[in-house]
Short mmCIF file of C-alpha atoms in Angstrom, two decimals:
data_model
loop_
_atom_site.label_atom_id
_atom_site.label_comp_id
_atom_site.label_asym_id
_atom_site.label_seq_id
_atom_site.Cartn_x
_atom_site.Cartn_y
_atom_site.Cartn_z
CA MET A 10 52.09 187.05 146.11
CA GLU A 11 50.92 189.85 148.80
CA LYS A 12 47.68 189.08 150.14
CA ASN A 13 46.08 192.24 148.71
CA GLN A 14 47.23 190.82 145.48
CA VAL A 15 45.36 187.54 145.48
CA LYS A 16 42.47 187.51 143.04
CA TYR A 17 39.08 186.44 144.17
CA TRP A 18 36.02 185.73 142.08
CA TYR A 19 32.73 188.08 143.04
CA ALA A 20 29.38 188.45 141.92
CA LEU A 21 28.08 191.93 141.04
CA TYR A 22 24.49 193.04 141.20
CA THR A 23 23.87 195.13 137.99
CA LYS A 24 21.13 197.61 136.89
CA SER A 25 18.37 195.79 135.10
CA ARG A 26 19.34 194.93 131.56
CA ALA A 27 22.91 196.41 131.91
CA GLU A 28 24.92 193.12 132.20
CA LYS A 29 26.57 193.11 128.61
CA LYS A 30 27.36 196.80 128.59
CA VAL A 31 28.95 196.47 132.53
CA TYR A 32 30.61 193.37 131.05
CA GLU A 33 32.46 195.31 128.26
CA GLN A 34 33.33 198.39 130.39
CA LEU A 35 35.07 195.94 132.88
CA LYS A 36 36.91 194.13 130.14
CA ALA A 37 38.33 197.64 128.86
CA LEU A 38 39.53 198.15 132.67
CA ASN A 39 41.49 194.88 132.32
CA ILE A 40 39.15 193.30 134.96
CA GLU A 41 38.84 189.29 134.48
CA THR A 42 34.93 189.17 133.93
CA TYR A 43 32.54 186.46 133.36
CA LEU A 44 28.88 186.89 132.13
CA PRO A 45 27.21 183.66 131.38
CA LEU A 46 24.89 183.71 128.56
CA LYS A 47 22.36 181.66 126.87
CA LYS A 48 20.70 181.78 123.53
CA THR A 49 16.82 182.35 123.47
CA LEU A 50 14.46 182.69 120.79
CA ARG A 51 12.43 186.06 120.85
CA GLN A 52 9.39 186.74 119.76
CA TRP A 53 8.48 190.23 118.37
CA SER A 54 5.24 191.49 116.38
CA ASP A 55 7.13 191.14 113.05
CA ARG A 56 9.73 188.70 113.58
CA LYS A 57 11.53 186.05 115.78
CA LYS A 58 15.25 186.37 116.37
CA TRP A 59 17.90 184.08 118.61
CA VAL A 60 19.33 186.66 121.25
CA GLU A 61 22.12 186.09 123.82
CA THR A 62 20.51 186.61 127.40
CA PRO A 63 22.44 186.39 130.98
CA VAL A 64 21.81 182.99 132.55
CA ILE A 65 21.27 184.93 135.89
CA SER A 66 19.70 188.26 135.36
CA SER A 67 21.40 191.42 136.82
CA TYR A 68 24.54 189.16 137.59
CA ILE A 69 28.19 189.46 136.56
CA PHE A 70 31.18 188.01 137.67
CA ILE A 71 34.59 189.35 138.23
CA LYS A 72 37.77 188.15 139.49
CA ILE A 73 39.62 191.17 141.31
CA PRO A 74 42.37 191.36 144.35
CA ARG A 75 41.16 193.21 147.35
CA ARG A 76 42.80 196.30 146.38
CA ASP A 77 40.86 197.07 143.55
CA TYR A 78 37.49 196.29 145.21
CA GLU A 79 36.34 200.02 145.09
CA MET A 80 37.36 200.32 141.28
CA VAL A 81 34.41 198.66 139.81
CA PHE A 82 31.82 201.27 141.08
CA GLU A 83 33.53 203.48 138.44
CA VAL A 84 31.52 201.53 135.88
CA PRO A 85 28.13 202.83 135.11
CA GLY A 86 25.43 200.20 135.74
CA VAL A 87 27.25 198.68 138.60
CA VAL A 88 25.16 198.54 141.53
CA ALA A 89 26.49 196.33 144.45
CA TYR A 90 28.47 193.24 145.29
CA VAL A 91 26.58 190.52 146.54
CA SER A 92 27.16 190.27 149.98
CA TYR A 93 26.21 188.67 153.17
CA LYS A 94 26.26 190.21 156.69
CA GLY A 95 27.99 193.26 154.80
CA GLN A 96 30.88 191.25 153.23
CA ALA A 97 31.08 190.84 149.55
CA CYS A 98 30.87 186.78 149.08
CA ILE A 99 34.06 185.14 147.57
CA ILE A 100 32.72 182.78 145.10
CA PRO A 101 35.06 179.74 145.07
CA GLU A 102 36.88 179.09 141.61
CA LYS A 103 35.68 175.48 141.17
CA ASP A 104 32.07 176.71 141.41
CA LEU A 105 32.73 179.13 138.57
CA VAL A 106 34.54 176.84 136.49
CA ALA A 107 31.66 174.03 137.02
CA MET A 108 29.26 176.86 135.79
CA GLN A 109 31.09 177.58 132.85
CA ARG A 110 31.59 173.93 131.81
CA ALA A 111 27.79 173.33 132.21
CA ILE A 112 26.79 176.36 130.23
CA GLU A 113 29.19 176.15 127.48
CA SER A 114 28.89 172.65 126.93
CA LYS A 115 25.13 172.63 126.14
CA LEU A 116 25.05 168.91 126.76
CA ASP A 117 21.91 167.20 128.47
CA PHE A 118 22.44 163.95 129.90
CA SER A 119 20.25 161.01 131.39
CA VAL A 120 20.77 158.52 134.11
CA GLU A 121 18.76 155.33 133.73
CA THR A 122 19.32 153.47 137.04
CA ASN A 123 17.62 153.11 140.62
CA GLU A 124 20.80 152.32 142.18
CA ILE A 125 21.26 156.11 142.83
CA GLN A 126 19.53 157.54 145.55
CA LYS A 127 18.11 161.15 146.24
CA GLY A 128 20.55 163.29 148.08
CA GLN A 129 23.60 160.74 147.12
CA GLU A 130 27.11 163.03 146.50
CA ILE A 131 28.61 162.23 143.24
CA THR A 132 31.69 163.18 141.54
CA VAL A 133 31.66 163.73 137.55
CA THR A 134 34.41 161.65 136.18
CA SER A 135 34.17 162.14 132.30
CA GLY A 136 33.15 164.97 129.73
CA PRO A 137 32.61 168.72 130.16
CA LEU A 138 32.09 168.81 133.94
CA GLU A 139 34.97 166.16 134.97
CA GLY A 140 35.84 166.82 138.59
CA VAL A 141 32.53 168.59 139.45
CA GLN A 142 30.78 167.47 142.74
CA GLY A 143 27.00 167.50 143.23
CA GLU A 144 24.01 166.00 144.97
CA VAL A 145 21.30 163.88 142.85
CA MET A 146 18.19 165.83 143.20
CA GLU A 147 15.54 163.61 141.70
CA VAL A 148 15.22 159.74 140.91
CA GLN A 149 12.21 159.67 138.43
CA GLY A 150 13.31 158.78 135.06
CA SER A 151 16.47 161.13 134.84
CA LYS A 152 18.77 162.14 137.65
CA LYS A 153 20.07 165.67 138.15
CA ILE A 154 23.36 166.86 139.34
CA ILE A 155 23.13 170.14 141.30
CA LEU A 156 25.84 172.70 140.80
CA ARG A 157 25.40 175.14 143.70
CA ILE A 158 27.02 178.58 143.84
CA LYS A 159 25.51 178.98 147.55
CA GLU A 160 27.10 182.44 147.98
CA ILE A 161 24.45 184.13 145.65
CA GLY A 162 21.73 181.69 146.08
CA TYR A 163 21.50 180.11 142.72
CA THR A 164 21.68 176.51 141.49
CA LEU A 165 22.45 175.08 138.31
CA ILE A 166 20.82 171.67 137.46
CA VAL A 167 22.42 169.45 135.02
CA ASN A 168 21.29 165.79 133.73
CA LEU A 169 23.82 163.23 133.70
CA GLU A 170 24.59 159.54 132.59
CA GLU A 171 25.69 157.04 135.25
CA SER A 172 28.78 156.27 133.05
CA THR A 173 29.94 159.92 133.74
CA PHE A 174 30.05 160.05 137.64
CA THR A 175 30.97 157.89 140.78
CA ARG A 176 29.36 157.89 143.93
CA ASN A 177 31.11 159.71 146.74
CA PRO A 178 31.45 158.05 150.09
CA LYS A 179 29.52 159.47 152.88
CA ALA A 180 31.66 161.68 155.43
#
């Protein structure tokens, strides 16, 4: 495959509350798109209702080849690529897969051992997050794995059971 046909994941910044419309329009252009959503209970003056809202406000993820880089700006509501020093950040596939697994699994685990140290690197060995690597964040009743997407500055924190991971050796 030619270099300009290789697809990479990018994060797009959208206008406020335009994520779902942008998602639909990008899908209509046959662009591989991911919009992480969560269900939240909203209160109005006369009723309550469960609605799906973006996990990360004003962000949407797309997988495109470099040659299609400018095409996304044809979609109303797209503001810019999330970038660093003027270059759109390429998001590693494994990070997007980890985020998808964590959000779609809706599982909450807990860890109950003191053998695990804060800052220790671990790899999930079973369950919906199998293969995901992360860092132990806290050792106070429950342990947390951090699924970092450093390119856009967001972190997803998931509770884990000890039986679902192994400790990684220090590099």
